[in-house]
Amino acid sequence: MSTIVDQFLKGLKERLPEEDNEDLSYAVGATDEEIARLKERYPQTPDSLVYLLKQINGTYHQKYGDRKIAVLMLGSDVGEYPYYLKSVDQILKEKMYNESIRERYDTYFDEISELVGEGIDPDVPVQSWLHFSDCMNNGGTSSLYIDFNPAPGGTPGQIVRFLHDPDSYKVIAPSFDQYLQDLVDKDYDFILEEDEDDLY
C-alpha cells in the first residue's frame, strides 16, 4: 500500500471538476500481467507508480470499456500546466529516441543554455528513462520521465521534466513519491479552471 498515492488521489478527486471525476470513475487498474511486463522492462519502477497504475491504468485518451477518458491528473514545476498519466501499454509502446541528449542535439548541445540540469547524464540513452506522462497538448511541449541512471549528484529514480522551446531537461523531484508529495503540497496548482480546460 502506498500512503502518498492514496493521499494524492483523495485530494485530486476533491479538486477535479465533476466531469473529470465522472471519467475517472470508469478507470480500472493495470492487471498483474501488465505490471509484470512493465517491471520486466523497467525493473526499478518505483512501488508508488506501480500502486498508482493498479488504481488507474492511464488517463491519456485511454479506453475503459466503451468509455474513452482524457483526464489531466498530474503536474510539474511549470505552474498550472497539467499532464496525463500514461497507461502501462502506452509506456511500453513509447518510441523514444535511442540517442543520448548529447547525440540528439549534436552541435547545438553547447549552444542551448540550461539544456541539461544538474544530476542528469547527457550521455545516457533517453530510451532508458520511463516515460510516464505527457502534457495537455499530447506531449508536444512537455513530458515527464523517471531516470534510473543519473549523473553524479543525481538520484536513481529521479523525476525529469522535459520542456520544449527552449528545450530543457530538469530534475524536479528526487523520487516518484516526492514528486506526488510536491503536487499535494502545492495544492494541485496544475488543475485548470473549467473554462480553461475547455480549450484542450
Tab-separated table of C-alpha atoms in Angstrom, residues 15-89:
chain	number	residue	atom	x	y	z
A	15	ARG	CA	-10.452	19.210	-6.538
A	16	LEU	CA	-11.110	17.898	-10.049
A	17	PRO	CA	-14.144	19.155	-11.976
A	18	GLU	CA	-17.203	16.897	-11.788
A	19	GLU	CA	-16.826	15.780	-15.405
A	20	ASP	CA	-13.237	14.592	-14.816
A	21	ASN	CA	-14.262	12.696	-11.702
A	22	GLU	CA	-17.035	11.013	-13.660
A	23	ASP	CA	-14.492	9.931	-16.283
A	24	LEU	CA	-12.134	8.641	-13.583
A	25	SER	CA	-14.941	6.534	-12.153
A	26	TYR	CA	-14.704	4.374	-15.305
A	27	ALA	CA	-10.964	3.770	-14.880
A	28	VAL	CA	-9.632	0.448	-13.674
A	29	GLY	CA	-6.137	-0.588	-12.676
A	30	ALA	CA	-3.456	-2.360	-14.647
A	31	THR	CA	-3.502	-6.147	-14.468
A	32	ASP	CA	-0.797	-8.199	-12.772
A	33	GLU	CA	0.376	-9.290	-16.223
A	34	GLU	CA	0.704	-5.684	-17.384
A	35	ILE	CA	2.621	-4.736	-14.244
A	36	ALA	CA	4.925	-7.735	-14.753
A	37	ARG	CA	5.707	-6.553	-18.289
A	38	LEU	CA	6.405	-3.047	-17.002
A	39	LYS	CA	8.795	-4.330	-14.331
A	40	GLU	CA	10.499	-6.637	-16.810
A	41	ARG	CA	11.332	-3.617	-18.967
A	42	TYR	CA	11.989	-1.253	-16.051
A	43	PRO	CA	12.993	-3.372	-13.013
A	44	GLN	CA	13.487	-0.259	-10.880
A	45	THR	CA	9.937	1.015	-11.414
A	46	PRO	CA	9.007	2.636	-8.092
A	47	ASP	CA	6.401	0.865	-5.991
A	48	SER	CA	4.344	4.049	-5.773
A	49	LEU	CA	3.993	4.268	-9.566
A	50	VAL	CA	3.027	0.584	-9.678
A	51	TYR	CA	0.434	1.214	-6.974
A	52	LEU	CA	-0.951	4.227	-8.859
A	53	LEU	CA	-1.222	2.261	-12.109
A	54	LYS	CA	-3.029	-0.509	-10.208
A	55	GLN	CA	-5.666	2.088	-9.323
A	56	ILE	CA	-5.794	3.951	-12.653
A	57	ASN	CA	-4.173	2.439	-15.731
A	58	GLY	CA	-3.765	5.692	-17.607
A	59	THR	CA	-5.801	8.801	-18.431
A	60	TYR	CA	-4.187	9.681	-21.759
A	61	HIS	CA	-7.095	9.132	-24.193
A	62	GLN	CA	-7.413	5.737	-22.515
A	63	LYS	CA	-10.335	3.440	-23.275
A	64	TYR	CA	-12.186	1.651	-20.470
A	65	GLY	CA	-14.973	-0.456	-21.912
A	66	ASP	CA	-16.974	1.847	-24.185
A	67	ARG	CA	-15.698	4.991	-22.473
A	68	LYS	CA	-12.565	6.831	-23.579
A	69	ILE	CA	-11.227	9.214	-20.960
A	70	ALA	CA	-8.763	12.107	-21.094
A	71	VAL	CA	-8.143	13.401	-17.592
A	72	LEU	CA	-5.301	15.780	-16.753
A	73	MET	CA	-4.308	14.489	-13.323
A	74	LEU	CA	-0.614	15.323	-12.898
A	75	GLY	CA	1.530	18.440	-12.810
A	76	SER	CA	5.142	19.610	-12.771
A	77	ASP	CA	7.181	22.639	-11.793
A	78	VAL	CA	5.533	24.538	-14.652
A	79	GLY	CA	2.631	26.127	-12.786
A	80	GLU	CA	-0.963	25.453	-13.841
A	81	TYR	CA	0.200	23.169	-16.610
A	82	PRO	CA	-1.419	19.716	-16.376
A	83	TYR	CA	-0.349	16.294	-17.621
A	84	TYR	CA	-1.945	12.935	-18.372
A	85	LEU	CA	-0.909	9.637	-16.794
A	86	LYS	CA	0.148	7.130	-19.447
A	87	SER	CA	-1.080	3.531	-19.251
A	88	VAL	CA	1.298	0.578	-18.961
A	89	ASP	CA	0.818	-0.220	-22.655
